[in-house]
Amino acid sequence: MSAQVAKKSKRNNQVANIFEMDHSVNVFHHIVWGGWLNSVKFVQAYQREMEGFAFQAIEHQKDMWMQASENLEKVENGINQYMENTTSYFLESLKTLNLVSVSKNVEEWSKLGKEATNHLQQLYGTPSKATNNLIETYFDQIESTLKTTIQQQQAIREEFSA
């Protein structure tokens, strides 16, 4: 009987050792898997943060461009207003001095000058406005492309998370 007990005891020790090894392998597997999963979650959180920064950068650039365009338009309108005010003040001054014939000549010259100014504004303004429209379209396309890319990345992240 003691031989059988020793044999059973030896077999029980072998089974216990196998279970301990399985448990060690499971713990190791759990640690590795958990570490990898935490790394993936960290990378995903970093990607979401970078997505936010990218959107902010594009929005800031777009806002700066729009502000610059508005300021340029204000300057252009200010120059036009200044020219009109100066011309009308000069013409009124000539009329008050009873220099009607001179004021008519100045008025004609003023009209020619205004036409020339309008033509020049058209020459430099048209390409400027076209460039402005092109840049606004560029910003819209960049924003759209970024949104699409982020949606694709989010779909991939969700697929891996599931």
Short mmCIF file of C-alpha atoms in Angstrom, two decimals:
data_model
loop_
_atom_site.label_atom_id
_atom_site.label_comp_id
_atom_site.label_asym_id
_atom_site.label_seq_id
_atom_site.Cartn_x
_atom_site.Cartn_y
_atom_site.Cartn_z
CA MET A 1 0.00 0.00 0.00
CA SER A 2 2.75 2.38 0.69
CA ALA A 3 4.08 1.90 -2.84
CA GLN A 4 0.68 2.81 -4.23
CA VAL A 5 0.48 5.87 -2.00
CA ALA A 6 3.94 6.93 -3.08
CA LYS A 7 2.98 6.41 -6.73
CA LYS A 8 -0.24 8.46 -6.27
CA SER A 9 1.66 11.13 -4.40
CA LYS A 10 4.24 11.30 -7.21
CA ARG A 11 1.46 11.55 -9.82
CA ASN A 12 -0.30 14.26 -7.78
CA ASN A 13 2.94 16.24 -7.59
CA GLN A 14 3.37 15.95 -11.37
CA VAL A 15 -0.22 17.15 -11.95
CA ALA A 16 0.28 19.98 -9.47
CA ASN A 17 3.48 21.03 -11.30
CA ILE A 18 1.66 21.02 -14.65
CA PHE A 19 -1.12 23.21 -13.22
CA GLU A 20 1.45 25.59 -11.76
CA MET A 21 3.16 25.81 -15.16
CA ASP A 22 -0.17 26.41 -16.87
CA HIS A 23 -0.95 29.08 -14.31
CA SER A 24 2.48 30.70 -14.88
CA VAL A 25 1.93 30.64 -18.64
CA ASN A 26 -1.53 32.16 -18.18
CA VAL A 27 -0.16 34.89 -15.94
CA PHE A 28 2.65 35.60 -18.43
CA HIS A 29 0.17 35.59 -21.32
CA HIS A 30 -2.12 37.95 -19.36
CA ILE A 31 0.76 40.33 -18.57
CA VAL A 32 1.97 40.44 -22.19
CA TRP A 33 -1.54 40.84 -23.58
CA GLY A 34 -2.41 43.49 -21.00
CA GLY A 35 0.80 45.42 -21.77
CA TRP A 36 0.15 45.29 -25.49
CA LEU A 37 -3.47 46.36 -25.02
CA ASN A 38 -2.42 49.29 -22.81
CA SER A 39 0.13 50.33 -25.44
CA VAL A 40 -2.54 50.26 -28.15
CA LYS A 41 -4.89 52.33 -25.97
CA PHE A 42 -2.08 54.83 -25.33
CA VAL A 43 -1.35 55.16 -29.06
CA GLN A 44 -5.06 55.61 -29.78
CA ALA A 45 -5.36 58.35 -27.16
CA TYR A 46 -2.29 60.04 -28.64
CA GLN A 47 -3.81 59.83 -32.13
CA ARG A 48 -7.04 61.45 -30.88
CA GLU A 49 -5.01 64.24 -29.29
CA MET A 50 -3.07 64.80 -32.54
CA GLU A 51 -6.35 64.84 -34.48
CA GLY A 52 -7.55 67.68 -32.26
CA PHE A 53 -4.29 69.58 -32.75
CA ALA A 54 -4.50 69.14 -36.53
CA PHE A 55 -8.06 70.51 -36.60
CA GLN A 56 -7.03 73.44 -34.42
CA ALA A 57 -4.07 74.24 -36.66
CA ILE A 58 -6.22 74.24 -39.79
CA GLU A 59 -8.90 76.36 -38.12
CA HIS A 60 -6.30 78.88 -36.92
CA GLN A 61 -4.76 79.12 -40.39
CA LYS A 62 -8.18 79.51 -41.96
CA ASP A 63 -9.15 82.21 -39.43
CA MET A 64 -5.88 84.06 -40.01
CA TRP A 65 -6.39 83.97 -43.77
CA MET A 66 -9.97 85.20 -43.45
CA GLN A 67 -8.85 88.02 -41.14
CA ALA A 68 -6.10 89.02 -43.58
CA SER A 69 -8.61 89.03 -46.45
CA GLU A 70 -11.05 91.15 -44.45
CA ASN A 71 -8.27 93.59 -43.50
CA LEU A 72 -7.16 93.88 -47.13
CA GLU A 73 -10.74 94.62 -48.15
CA LYS A 74 -11.00 97.28 -45.41
CA VAL A 75 -7.78 98.91 -46.63
CA GLU A 76 -9.06 98.91 -50.21
CA ASN A 77 -12.39 100.42 -49.13
CA GLY A 78 -10.53 102.99 -47.01
CA ILE A 79 -8.39 104.05 -49.97
CA ASN A 80 -11.46 104.38 -52.18
CA GLN A 81 -13.27 106.42 -49.53
CA TYR A 82 -10.23 108.66 -49.03
CA MET A 83 -9.95 109.29 -52.78
CA GLU A 84 -13.65 110.16 -53.04
CA ASN A 85 -13.53 112.47 -50.01
CA THR A 86 -10.39 114.24 -51.23
CA THR A 87 -11.82 114.75 -54.71
CA SER A 88 -15.16 116.06 -53.47
CA TYR A 89 -13.42 118.37 -50.96
CA PHE A 90 -11.14 119.73 -53.67
CA LEU A 91 -14.08 120.29 -56.05
CA GLU A 92 -16.14 122.01 -53.35
CA SER A 93 -13.18 124.27 -52.54
CA LEU A 94 -12.85 125.31 -56.18
CA LYS A 95 -16.59 126.01 -56.43
CA THR A 96 -16.48 128.16 -53.28
CA LEU A 97 -13.67 130.19 -54.81
CA ASN A 98 -15.85 130.75 -57.90
CA LEU A 99 -13.46 128.83 -60.09
CA VAL A 100 -16.26 126.97 -61.85
CA SER A 101 -14.36 126.49 -65.12
CA VAL A 102 -11.37 125.09 -63.27
CA SER A 103 -13.64 122.89 -61.15
CA LYS A 104 -15.19 121.40 -64.33
CA ASN A 105 -11.73 120.55 -65.65
CA VAL A 106 -10.74 119.09 -62.29
CA GLU A 107 -13.99 117.12 -62.19
CA GLU A 108 -13.24 115.64 -65.64
CA TRP A 109 -9.69 114.82 -64.56
CA SER A 110 -11.10 113.33 -61.38
CA LYS A 111 -13.45 111.08 -63.36
CA LEU A 112 -10.56 109.92 -65.55
CA GLY A 113 -8.45 109.30 -62.46
CA LYS A 114 -11.28 107.33 -60.86
CA GLU A 115 -11.69 105.23 -64.01
CA ALA A 116 -7.94 104.55 -64.05
CA THR A 117 -8.02 103.63 -60.36
CA ASN A 118 -10.98 101.30 -60.91
CA HIS A 119 -9.18 99.69 -63.83
CA LEU A 120 -6.03 99.20 -61.74
CA GLN A 121 -8.08 97.75 -58.90
CA GLN A 122 -9.65 95.36 -61.36
CA LEU A 123 -6.24 94.35 -62.71
CA TYR A 124 -4.74 93.58 -59.32
CA GLY A 125 -8.00 92.80 -57.55
CA THR A 126 -9.23 90.06 -59.85
CA PRO A 127 -6.15 87.84 -59.43
CA SER A 128 -6.14 88.65 -55.71
CA LYS A 129 -9.77 87.59 -55.34
CA ALA A 130 -9.14 84.47 -57.42
CA THR A 131 -6.18 83.61 -55.20
CA ASN A 132 -8.30 84.23 -52.13
CA ASN A 133 -11.00 81.88 -53.45
CA LEU A 134 -8.36 79.29 -54.33
CA ILE A 135 -6.87 79.41 -50.83
CA GLU A 136 -10.31 79.19 -49.20
CA THR A 137 -11.06 76.13 -51.37
CA TYR A 138 -7.67 74.69 -50.38
CA PHE A 139 -8.49 75.06 -46.68
CA ASP A 140 -11.90 73.47 -47.20
CA GLN A 141 -10.33 70.52 -49.05
CA ILE A 142 -7.63 70.06 -46.40
CA GLU A 143 -10.28 70.09 -43.67
CA SER A 144 -12.43 67.60 -45.59
CA THR A 145 -9.46 65.30 -46.24
CA LEU A 146 -8.44 65.46 -42.59
CA LYS A 147 -11.98 64.60 -41.46
CA THR A 148 -12.10 61.63 -43.85
CA THR A 149 -8.69 60.38 -42.71
CA ILE A 150 -9.67 60.67 -39.06
CA GLN A 151 -12.94 58.83 -39.68
CA GLN A 152 -10.99 56.02 -41.36
CA GLN A 153 -8.54 55.85 -38.45
CA GLN A 154 -11.40 55.79 -35.96
CA ALA A 155 -13.04 52.94 -37.87
CA ILE A 156 -9.77 50.99 -37.79
CA ARG A 157 -9.37 51.67 -34.06
CA GLU A 158 -12.93 50.52 -33.39
CA GLU A 159 -12.31 47.38 -35.45
CA PHE A 160 -9.24 46.53 -33.36
CA SER A 161 -11.02 47.36 -30.12
CA ALA A 162 -13.91 45.04 -30.89
#
